[in-house]
Amino acid sequence: MKILFVIIDGVADVGTPETQFKTPLQLAEIPTMNQIASTGLAGLMDPVEPGLSCGSDTAHMSIFGYDPFTFYRGRGAFETMGSGIDMQVGDIAFKCNFAYMENGIVKLRRVDREFPEWGLPLIDALNTQLKTPIQIQANHATEHRIGLKVVSNDYSGELTDEIIGTDPLKDNLPLRQAKPKVQSEKAIKTAKIINELSDSIHQMLSEHPINIQRQQQGLPQANIVLLRGCGQRIKVQDFQEKYGWKGAVIAPTAIIQGLGKTIGLEWHHVEGATGDYNSNFINKAKKAIELLENNYDFVFLHIKAVDDAGHDKNKDLKIKYIQKVDEMLKYFVNNIKLQDAVIAVTGDHTTPYAYGDHTFQSVPFIISKLSLLNEKKNDIQFNEISCLKGCLGRFCGKQVMQIIKQYSS
C-alpha cells in the first residue's frame, strides 16, 4: 500500500464576526479535500495534547510518533540540518532570524521576507569575517532565517543546548542575553560564549557594506542575528524500522526537512518549491507521484504558505492558498496510476489569521483511498466543525501514524 500524507502547516483557524464565524476552511472552495473527507474517515486531532499551543517542530514529532516530551531538544538542530549542514548526535545549533536592532532594541525580529534577494552575502560574512574565538557554520534556510551550528573544536563536548537564546519574541523589545536553563557549568559557559558570539555578529553586520547602504537608503538593516531555539542533534528510531515503510519527505522549509532527516525520511528536491508564497504546488504533486510509483511506500508532503498567511493576518490569502492546496491534490488524484493508494490530510496546529500566531485548538484530519473517492459515504467536509462528526472523533497526534497504518492494512 502506498501512502501520501499531506500536512498543511497552520491550516486550522477560528471563526470571527467578520466571517459570520466561519473559518477559512469553511469559506474556501476545496472539492478534492471534501471528497476525501466524505469517502473515508475523519476526525479532529490535537497535535500534541488537548489545550496545548505547539510549534511545528513538536507537533510534527508527535504526529510521526516521536514523543516531544521525551525527545525534543529545541528546533535549532532541525533548522540547521534542513539548511544543509551536517550534524552529529550531541552537536548544538540555532534556528536564527536576521533582524534589525537599534540602540539595543530589536525593532524588527524579521528584517524582510525578501531577504534572499539582497542579504545572502551577509551569511557568507558570518562564515568568514567574524572576529571571535568561537567558530560557526551558517546556511540559508528560508526567507530571513538561517541555520547556525557551533563548530569550534576548542569547545567540543563542552557546550550544551540547555540555554535560553537571544530572541525577545516580540518587536520593540530589548535583545535578550542568553541564559542557562540549569545552573550547570556547561550551561553557564555556553550562555557566556553565545552572548559573546551575538555581540561579535552585531558588530560585524553593522559595519557590512550592505547594511551601510541600507541605512543610507532609510531601509531596515539586517544588523543582528537572533539566536533562537538552541537544540542538539537527537537520536531516535529510524522511520522505516519503526513503521516498515520506506519514506520520503517533500518540504522546502528547512525545519521540516531537518526533522524528516532526523527520523530517517529521505528528502527530495522539487523544482520551484520554495517554502513560501511562490512555491510551485503542482510540482510537489508531480514529485509525490514519481516517488510513490517507484521505490517509496510513504511520502510526507508539507505545505508552508497557508501558515504564513495566518501569521501575516491575511484571511483572503489564507483562503487562496488553501484552495491552491486543493488544486494540488486534484492533480495528484487525477494523475497517479496507483488507485489503491491512501491519502491523508491534516494540519500541524492552528494559526488563526485574527491572531497571527499559533493557538491551541484541534485540527481536522481526513484519510481515504483513491479507489473510494467516487463512493460518497457521508456529508463530512474538511474543516474544523464538520470533521468532529467523523467516526475518528477527537484524538491526539501520537495516534495518527497508527490510524494511517491500520487504514492502509
PDB file of C-alpha atoms in Angstrom, residues 149-403:
ATOM      1  CA  LYS A 149      25.902  25.413  14.082  1.00  0.00           C
ATOM      2  CA  VAL A 150      28.647  25.989  16.610  1.00  0.00           C
ATOM      3  CA  VAL A 151      31.628  24.115  15.219  1.00  0.00           C
ATOM      4  CA  SER A 152      34.665  25.223  17.236  1.00  0.00           C
ATOM      5  CA  ASN A 153      36.861  22.302  18.230  1.00  0.00           C
ATOM      6  CA  ASP A 154      38.018  24.336  21.230  1.00  0.00           C
ATOM      7  CA  TYR A 155      34.650  23.687  22.889  1.00  0.00           C
ATOM      8  CA  SER A 156      33.906  20.190  21.582  1.00  0.00           C
ATOM      9  CA  GLY A 157      31.858  18.305  24.157  1.00  0.00           C
ATOM     10  CA  GLU A 158      31.787  21.321  26.474  1.00  0.00           C
ATOM     11  CA  LEU A 159      28.645  23.031  25.158  1.00  0.00           C
ATOM     12  CA  THR A 160      25.004  22.251  25.900  1.00  0.00           C
ATOM     13  CA  ASP A 161      21.619  23.160  24.446  1.00  0.00           C
ATOM     14  CA  GLU A 162      20.260  23.914  27.924  1.00  0.00           C
ATOM     15  CA  ILE A 163      20.227  27.675  27.414  1.00  0.00           C
ATOM     16  CA  ILE A 164      17.669  30.355  26.546  1.00  0.00           C
ATOM     17  CA  GLY A 165      18.577  32.240  23.358  1.00  0.00           C
ATOM     18  CA  THR A 166      18.674  35.939  22.497  1.00  0.00           C
ATOM     19  CA  ASP A 167      15.285  36.347  20.772  1.00  0.00           C
ATOM     20  CA  PRO A 168      12.958  38.793  22.626  1.00  0.00           C
ATOM     21  CA  LEU A 169       9.971  37.063  20.895  1.00  0.00           C
ATOM     22  CA  LYS A 170       8.253  40.363  20.001  1.00  0.00           C
ATOM     23  CA  ASP A 171       9.255  43.510  18.137  1.00  0.00           C
ATOM     24  CA  ASN A 172      10.361  46.634  20.040  1.00  0.00           C
ATOM     25  CA  LEU A 173      11.828  44.781  22.998  1.00  0.00           C
ATOM     26  CA  PRO A 174      15.473  44.647  24.139  1.00  0.00           C
ATOM     27  CA  LEU A 175      17.733  41.941  22.767  1.00  0.00           C
ATOM     28  CA  ARG A 176      17.875  39.165  25.330  1.00  0.00           C
ATOM     29  CA  GLN A 177      21.037  37.891  26.898  1.00  0.00           C
ATOM     30  CA  ALA A 178      21.468  34.140  26.585  1.00  0.00           C
ATOM     31  CA  LYS A 179      20.948  32.491  29.965  1.00  0.00           C
ATOM     32  CA  PRO A 180      21.406  28.965  31.307  1.00  0.00           C
ATOM     33  CA  LYS A 181      18.241  26.936  31.851  1.00  0.00           C
ATOM     34  CA  VAL A 182      20.039  24.983  34.570  1.00  0.00           C
ATOM     35  CA  GLN A 183      22.857  26.015  36.875  1.00  0.00           C
ATOM     36  CA  SER A 184      25.437  23.669  35.442  1.00  0.00           C
ATOM     37  CA  GLU A 185      28.998  24.551  34.468  1.00  0.00           C
ATOM     38  CA  LYS A 186      28.285  23.632  30.832  1.00  0.00           C
ATOM     39  CA  ALA A 187      25.129  25.764  30.630  1.00  0.00           C
ATOM     40  CA  ILE A 188      26.745  28.797  32.248  1.00  0.00           C
ATOM     41  CA  LYS A 189      29.761  28.512  29.956  1.00  0.00           C
ATOM     42  CA  THR A 190      27.612  28.050  26.849  1.00  0.00           C
ATOM     43  CA  ALA A 191      25.459  31.099  27.645  1.00  0.00           C
ATOM     44  CA  LYS A 192      28.579  33.254  28.078  1.00  0.00           C
ATOM     45  CA  ILE A 193      30.045  32.058  24.778  1.00  0.00           C
ATOM     46  CA  ILE A 194      26.779  32.647  22.895  1.00  0.00           C
ATOM     47  CA  ASN A 195      26.458  36.204  24.261  1.00  0.00           C
ATOM     48  CA  GLU A 196      29.991  36.936  23.061  1.00  0.00           C
ATOM     49  CA  LEU A 197      29.077  35.457  19.680  1.00  0.00           C
ATOM     50  CA  SER A 198      25.935  37.636  19.480  1.00  0.00           C
ATOM     51  CA  ASP A 199      27.934  40.789  20.211  1.00  0.00           C
ATOM     52  CA  SER A 200      30.515  39.910  17.569  1.00  0.00           C
ATOM     53  CA  ILE A 201      27.802  39.233  14.970  1.00  0.00           C
ATOM     54  CA  HIS A 202      26.162  42.604  15.657  1.00  0.00           C
ATOM     55  CA  GLN A 203      29.439  44.484  15.358  1.00  0.00           C
ATOM     56  CA  MET A 204      30.408  42.773  12.105  1.00  0.00           C
ATOM     57  CA  LEU A 205      26.980  43.111  10.470  1.00  0.00           C
ATOM     58  CA  SER A 206      26.672  46.798  11.455  1.00  0.00           C
ATOM     59  CA  GLU A 207      29.869  47.517   9.534  1.00  0.00           C
ATOM     60  CA  HIS A 208      28.987  45.451   6.467  1.00  0.00           C
ATOM     61  CA  PRO A 209      28.614  47.454   3.214  1.00  0.00           C
ATOM     62  CA  ILE A 210      25.124  46.046   2.557  1.00  0.00           C
ATOM     63  CA  ASN A 211      23.840  47.391   5.864  1.00  0.00           C
ATOM     64  CA  ILE A 212      25.630  50.714   5.474  1.00  0.00           C
ATOM     65  CA  GLN A 213      23.917  51.112   2.098  1.00  0.00           C
ATOM     66  CA  ARG A 214      20.502  50.150   3.530  1.00  0.00           C
ATOM     67  CA  GLN A 215      20.962  52.675   6.326  1.00  0.00           C
ATOM     68  CA  GLN A 216      21.674  55.394   3.756  1.00  0.00           C
ATOM     69  CA  GLN A 217      18.535  54.359   1.871  1.00  0.00           C
ATOM     70  CA  GLY A 218      16.406  54.521   5.004  1.00  0.00           C
ATOM     71  CA  LEU A 219      15.804  50.757   4.952  1.00  0.00           C
ATOM     72  CA  PRO A 220      15.989  48.432   7.990  1.00  0.00           C
ATOM     73  CA  GLN A 221      19.392  46.819   8.359  1.00  0.00           C
ATOM     74  CA  ALA A 222      19.979  43.122   8.967  1.00  0.00           C
ATOM     75  CA  ASN A 223      22.398  44.022  11.751  1.00  0.00           C
ATOM     76  CA  ILE A 224      21.707  41.275  14.309  1.00  0.00           C
ATOM     77  CA  VAL A 225      21.096  37.556  14.233  1.00  0.00           C
ATOM     78  CA  LEU A 226      18.590  36.333  16.815  1.00  0.00           C
ATOM     79  CA  LEU A 227      19.918  33.049  18.192  1.00  0.00           C
ATOM     80  CA  ARG A 228      16.782  31.012  18.807  1.00  0.00           C
ATOM     81  CA  GLY A 229      15.782  27.510  19.821  1.00  0.00           C
ATOM     82  CA  CYS A 230      19.158  26.078  20.750  1.00  0.00           C
ATOM     83  CA  GLY A 231      18.966  22.349  20.177  1.00  0.00           C
ATOM     84  CA  GLN A 232      21.196  19.355  19.720  1.00  0.00           C
ATOM     85  CA  ARG A 233      21.031  16.563  17.155  1.00  0.00           C
ATOM     86  CA  ILE A 234      18.912  13.799  18.659  1.00  0.00           C
ATOM     87  CA  LYS A 235      18.967  10.059  18.078  1.00  0.00           C
ATOM     88  CA  VAL A 236      15.610   8.314  17.536  1.00  0.00           C
ATOM     89  CA  GLN A 237      14.375   5.078  15.982  1.00  0.00           C
ATOM     90  CA  ASP A 238      14.528   5.149  12.194  1.00  0.00           C
ATOM     91  CA  PHE A 239      11.163   5.680  10.461  1.00  0.00           C
ATOM     92  CA  GLN A 240      11.433   2.572   8.267  1.00  0.00           C
ATOM     93  CA  GLU A 241      12.406   0.422  11.217  1.00  0.00           C
ATOM     94  CA  LYS A 242       9.516   1.851  13.252  1.00  0.00           C
ATOM     95  CA  TYR A 243       6.763   1.518  10.632  1.00  0.00           C
ATOM     96  CA  GLY A 244       8.077  -0.782   7.897  1.00  0.00           C
ATOM     97  CA  TRP A 245       7.735   1.848   5.158  1.00  0.00           C
ATOM     98  CA  LYS A 246      10.457   3.394   3.047  1.00  0.00           C
ATOM     99  CA  GLY A 247       9.666   7.082   3.452  1.00  0.00           C
ATOM    100  CA  ALA A 248      10.408  10.356   1.687  1.00  0.00           C
ATOM    101  CA  VAL A 249       9.796  13.984   2.589  1.00  0.00           C
ATOM    102  CA  ILE A 250       8.870  16.833   0.236  1.00  0.00           C
ATOM    103  CA  ALA A 251       9.434  20.034   2.200  1.00  0.00           C
ATOM    104  CA  PRO A 252      11.485  23.069   1.178  1.00  0.00           C
ATOM    105  CA  THR A 253      11.022  24.540   4.673  1.00  0.00           C
ATOM    106  CA  ALA A 254      14.309  23.864   6.451  1.00  0.00           C
ATOM    107  CA  ILE A 255      12.942  22.949   9.872  1.00  0.00           C
ATOM    108  CA  ILE A 256      10.668  20.285   8.365  1.00  0.00           C
ATOM    109  CA  GLN A 257      13.476  18.980   6.146  1.00  0.00           C
ATOM    110  CA  GLY A 258      15.697  18.661   9.182  1.00  0.00           C
ATOM    111  CA  LEU A 259      13.057  16.884  11.221  1.00  0.00           C
ATOM    112  CA  GLY A 260      12.449  14.485   8.348  1.00  0.00           C
ATOM    113  CA  LYS A 261      16.164  13.740   8.065  1.00  0.00           C
ATOM    114  CA  THR A 262      16.360  13.209  11.833  1.00  0.00           C
ATOM    115  CA  ILE A 263      13.735  10.448  11.791  1.00  0.00           C
ATOM    116  CA  GLY A 264      15.078   8.857   8.605  1.00  0.00           C
ATOM    117  CA  LEU A 265      12.850  10.223   5.827  1.00  0.00           C
ATOM    118  CA  GLU A 266      14.785  10.883   2.625  1.00  0.00           C
ATOM    119  CA  TRP A 267      14.483  14.477   1.440  1.00  0.00           C
ATOM    120  CA  HIS A 268      13.856  15.192  -2.242  1.00  0.00           C
ATOM    121  CA  HIS A 269      14.322  18.496  -4.031  1.00  0.00           C
ATOM    122  CA  VAL A 270      11.386  19.842  -6.055  1.00  0.00           C
ATOM    123  CA  GLU A 271      11.953  22.441  -8.740  1.00  0.00           C
ATOM    124  CA  GLY A 272      10.114  25.647  -7.856  1.00  0.00           C
ATOM    125  CA  ALA A 273       9.233  24.556  -4.308  1.00  0.00           C
ATOM    126  CA  THR A 274      10.321  27.472  -2.129  1.00  0.00           C
ATOM    127  CA  GLY A 275       8.516  27.084   1.200  1.00  0.00           C
ATOM    128  CA  ASP A 276       6.752  30.445   0.798  1.00  0.00           C
ATOM    129  CA  TYR A 277       4.010  32.119  -1.239  1.00  0.00           C
ATOM    130  CA  ASN A 278       5.891  31.494  -4.501  1.00  0.00           C
ATOM    131  CA  SER A 279       6.086  27.721  -4.104  1.00  0.00           C
ATOM    132  CA  ASN A 280       5.055  25.507  -7.027  1.00  0.00           C
ATOM    133  CA  PHE A 281       2.457  23.163  -5.515  1.00  0.00           C
ATOM    134  CA  ILE A 282       1.818  21.200  -8.714  1.00  0.00           C
ATOM    135  CA  ASN A 283       5.481  20.255  -8.951  1.00  0.00           C
ATOM    136  CA  LYS A 284       5.213  18.911  -5.410  1.00  0.00           C
ATOM    137  CA  ALA A 285       2.336  16.686  -6.518  1.00  0.00           C
ATOM    138  CA  LYS A 286       4.346  15.515  -9.530  1.00  0.00           C
ATOM    139  CA  LYS A 287       7.275  14.586  -7.297  1.00  0.00           C
ATOM    140  CA  ALA A 288       4.977  12.718  -4.891  1.00  0.00           C
ATOM    141  CA  ILE A 289       3.582  10.690  -7.807  1.00  0.00           C
ATOM    142  CA  GLU A 290       7.084   9.922  -9.074  1.00  0.00           C
ATOM    143  CA  LEU A 291       8.258   8.719  -5.652  1.00  0.00           C
ATOM    144  CA  LEU A 292       5.191   6.591  -4.892  1.00  0.00           C
ATOM    145  CA  GLU A 293       5.147   4.991  -8.334  1.00  0.00           C
ATOM    146  CA  ASN A 294       8.751   3.973  -7.870  1.00  0.00           C
ATOM    147  CA  ASN A 295      10.605   2.980  -4.710  1.00  0.00           C
ATOM    148  CA  TYR A 296       8.782   4.692  -1.838  1.00  0.00           C
ATOM    149  CA  ASP A 297       5.916   3.425   0.296  1.00  0.00           C
ATOM    150  CA  PHE A 298       5.239   6.657   2.170  1.00  0.00           C
ATOM    151  CA  VAL A 299       5.587  10.285   1.068  1.00  0.00           C
ATOM    152  CA  PHE A 300       5.172  13.153   3.511  1.00  0.00           C
ATOM    153  CA  LEU A 301       4.344  16.396   1.691  1.00  0.00           C
ATOM    154  CA  HIS A 302       4.499  19.631   3.688  1.00  0.00           C
ATOM    155  CA  ILE A 303       2.824  22.948   2.762  1.00  0.00           C
ATOM    156  CA  LYS A 304       4.020  26.161   4.456  1.00  0.00           C
ATOM    157  CA  ALA A 305       2.315  29.098   2.664  1.00  0.00           C
ATOM    158  CA  VAL A 306      -1.037  28.655   4.452  1.00  0.00           C
ATOM    159  CA  ASP A 307       0.691  29.143   7.802  1.00  0.00           C
ATOM    160  CA  ASP A 308       2.479  32.255   6.508  1.00  0.00           C
ATOM    161  CA  ALA A 309      -0.878  33.792   5.579  1.00  0.00           C
ATOM    162  CA  GLY A 310      -2.145  33.169   9.108  1.00  0.00           C
ATOM    163  CA  HIS A 311       0.955  34.775  10.614  1.00  0.00           C
ATOM    164  CA  ASP A 312       0.525  37.700   8.211  1.00  0.00           C
ATOM    165  CA  LYS A 313      -3.099  38.095   9.410  1.00  0.00           C
ATOM    166  CA  ASN A 314      -4.399  37.828   5.853  1.00  0.00           C
ATOM    167  CA  LYS A 315      -7.698  35.932   5.630  1.00  0.00           C
ATOM    168  CA  ASP A 316      -8.084  36.174   1.863  1.00  0.00           C
ATOM    169  CA  LEU A 317      -4.534  34.973   1.272  1.00  0.00           C
ATOM    170  CA  LYS A 318      -5.077  32.028   3.608  1.00  0.00           C
ATOM    171  CA  ILE A 319      -8.194  31.023   1.679  1.00  0.00           C
ATOM    172  CA  LYS A 320      -6.333  31.438  -1.621  1.00  0.00           C
ATOM    173  CA  TYR A 321      -3.548  29.075  -0.605  1.00  0.00           C
ATOM    174  CA  ILE A 322      -5.891  26.519   0.916  1.00  0.00           C
ATOM    175  CA  GLN A 323      -7.567  26.406  -2.491  1.00  0.00           C
ATOM    176  CA  LYS A 324      -4.161  26.032  -4.194  1.00  0.00           C
ATOM    177  CA  VAL A 325      -3.520  23.002  -1.989  1.00  0.00           C
ATOM    178  CA  ASP A 326      -6.817  21.551  -3.149  1.00  0.00           C
ATOM    179  CA  GLU A 327      -5.780  22.080  -6.764  1.00  0.00           C
ATOM    180  CA  MET A 328      -2.528  20.251  -5.994  1.00  0.00           C
ATOM    181  CA  LEU A 329      -4.446  17.320  -4.511  1.00  0.00           C
ATOM    182  CA  LYS A 330      -6.745  17.237  -7.529  1.00  0.00           C
ATOM    183  CA  TYR A 331      -3.696  16.927  -9.783  1.00  0.00           C
ATOM    184  CA  PHE A 332      -2.345  14.106  -7.631  1.00  0.00           C
ATOM    185  CA  VAL A 333      -5.655  12.207  -7.640  1.00  0.00           C
ATOM    186  CA  ASN A 334      -6.127  12.592 -11.392  1.00  0.00           C
ATOM    187  CA  ASN A 335      -2.617  11.620 -12.416  1.00  0.00           C
ATOM    188  CA  ILE A 336      -1.323   8.891 -10.125  1.00  0.00           C
ATOM    189  CA  LYS A 337      -1.671   5.377 -11.534  1.00  0.00           C
ATOM    190  CA  LEU A 338      -1.878   3.675  -8.128  1.00  0.00           C
ATOM    191  CA  GLN A 339      -5.610   3.689  -7.486  1.00  0.00           C
ATOM    192  CA  ASP A 340      -5.229   1.658  -4.277  1.00  0.00           C
ATOM    193  CA  ALA A 341      -3.078   4.430  -2.734  1.00  0.00           C
ATOM    194  CA  VAL A 342      -4.078   6.045   0.553  1.00  0.00           C
ATOM    195  CA  ILE A 343      -4.185   9.815   1.026  1.00  0.00           C
ATOM    196  CA  ALA A 344      -4.316  11.530   4.428  1.00  0.00           C
ATOM    197  CA  VAL A 345      -4.561  15.273   5.016  1.00  0.00           C
ATOM    198  CA  THR A 346      -4.281  17.297   8.211  1.00  0.00           C
ATOM    199  CA  GLY A 347      -2.572  20.309   9.795  1.00  0.00           C
ATOM    200  CA  ASP A 348       0.040  20.633  12.495  1.00  0.00           C
ATOM    201  CA  HIS A 349      -1.603  23.406  14.527  1.00  0.00           C
ATOM    202  CA  THR A 350      -3.977  26.349  14.313  1.00  0.00           C
ATOM    203  CA  THR A 351      -2.715  29.717  13.065  1.00  0.00           C
ATOM    204  CA  PRO A 352      -5.783  31.990  13.194  1.00  0.00           C
ATOM    205  CA  TYR A 353      -5.482  34.988  10.885  1.00  0.00           C
ATOM    206  CA  ALA A 354      -7.152  37.155  13.541  1.00  0.00           C
ATOM    207  CA  TYR A 355      -4.303  36.488  15.998  1.00  0.00           C
ATOM    208  CA  GLY A 356      -1.317  35.959  13.713  1.00  0.00           C
ATOM    209  CA  ASP A 357       0.160  33.222  15.869  1.00  0.00           C
ATOM    210  CA  HIS A 358      -0.315  29.592  16.905  1.00  0.00           C
ATOM    211  CA  THR A 359      -3.195  28.703  19.214  1.00  0.00           C
ATOM    212  CA  PHE A 360      -4.367  25.535  20.942  1.00  0.00           C
ATOM    213  CA  GLN A 361      -7.438  24.380  19.003  1.00  0.00           C
ATOM    214  CA  SER A 362      -7.776  20.983  17.333  1.00  0.00           C
ATOM    215  CA  VAL A 363      -7.143  20.482  13.611  1.00  0.00           C
ATOM    216  CA  PRO A 364      -9.169  18.416  11.109  1.00  0.00           C
ATOM    217  CA  PHE A 365      -7.860  15.051   9.896  1.00  0.00           C
ATOM    218  CA  ILE A 366      -9.112  13.029   6.898  1.00  0.00           C
ATOM    219  CA  ILE A 367      -7.997   9.808   5.240  1.00  0.00           C
ATOM    220  CA  SER A 368      -9.326   7.838   2.263  1.00  0.00           C
ATOM    221  CA  LYS A 369      -8.293   5.543  -0.577  1.00  0.00           C
ATOM    222  CA  LEU A 370      -8.151   6.776  -4.130  1.00  0.00           C
ATOM    223  CA  SER A 371     -10.290   3.827  -5.195  1.00  0.00           C
ATOM    224  CA  LEU A 372     -13.111   5.082  -2.934  1.00  0.00           C
ATOM    225  CA  LEU A 373     -13.214   8.742  -3.971  1.00  0.00           C
ATOM    226  CA  ASN A 374     -16.301   8.247  -6.139  1.00  0.00           C
ATOM    227  CA  GLU A 375     -18.197   6.427  -3.385  1.00  0.00           C
ATOM    228  CA  LYS A 376     -19.555   9.168  -1.145  1.00  0.00           C
ATOM    229  CA  LYS A 377     -20.450   7.793   2.305  1.00  0.00           C
ATOM    230  CA  ASN A 378     -21.374  10.917   4.260  1.00  0.00           C
ATOM    231  CA  ASP A 379     -21.619  14.711   4.124  1.00  0.00           C
ATOM    232  CA  ILE A 380     -18.470  15.439   6.119  1.00  0.00           C
ATOM    233  CA  GLN A 381     -16.257  18.226   4.794  1.00  0.00           C
ATOM    234  CA  PHE A 382     -12.664  19.128   5.568  1.00  0.00           C
ATOM    235  CA  ASN A 383     -12.999  21.777   8.228  1.00  0.00           C
ATOM    236  CA  GLU A 384     -12.812  22.255  11.982  1.00  0.00           C
ATOM    237  CA  ILE A 385     -16.559  21.796  12.573  1.00  0.00           C
ATOM    238  CA  SER A 386     -17.593  19.084  10.162  1.00  0.00           C
ATOM    239  CA  CYS A 387     -14.721  16.695  10.915  1.00  0.00           C
ATOM    240  CA  LEU A 388     -15.848  16.429  14.534  1.00  0.00           C
ATOM    241  CA  LYS A 389     -18.771  14.349  13.199  1.00  0.00           C
ATOM    242  CA  GLY A 390     -16.349  11.798  11.745  1.00  0.00           C
ATOM    243  CA  CYS A 391     -16.008   8.327  13.186  1.00  0.00           C
ATOM    244  CA  LEU A 392     -12.485   9.019  14.444  1.00  0.00           C
ATOM    245  CA  GLY A 393     -13.822  11.555  16.935  1.00  0.00           C
ATOM    246  CA  ARG A 394     -11.158  13.587  18.718  1.00  0.00           C
ATOM    247  CA  PHE A 395      -7.708  12.113  19.237  1.00  0.00           C
ATOM    248  CA  CYS A 396      -4.074  13.079  19.886  1.00  0.00           C
ATOM    249  CA  GLY A 397      -1.292  13.419  17.345  1.00  0.00           C
ATOM    250  CA  LYS A 398       0.581  10.400  18.659  1.00  0.00           C
ATOM    251  CA  GLN A 399      -2.254   8.220  17.323  1.00  0.00           C
ATOM    252  CA  VAL A 400      -2.045   9.461  13.723  1.00  0.00           C
ATOM    253  CA  MET A 401       0.502   7.008  12.372  1.00  0.00           C
ATOM    254  CA  GLN A 402      -1.338   4.036  13.857  1.00  0.00           C
ATOM    255  CA  ILE A 403      -4.567   5.273  12.260  1.00  0.00           C
TER     256      ILE A 403
END
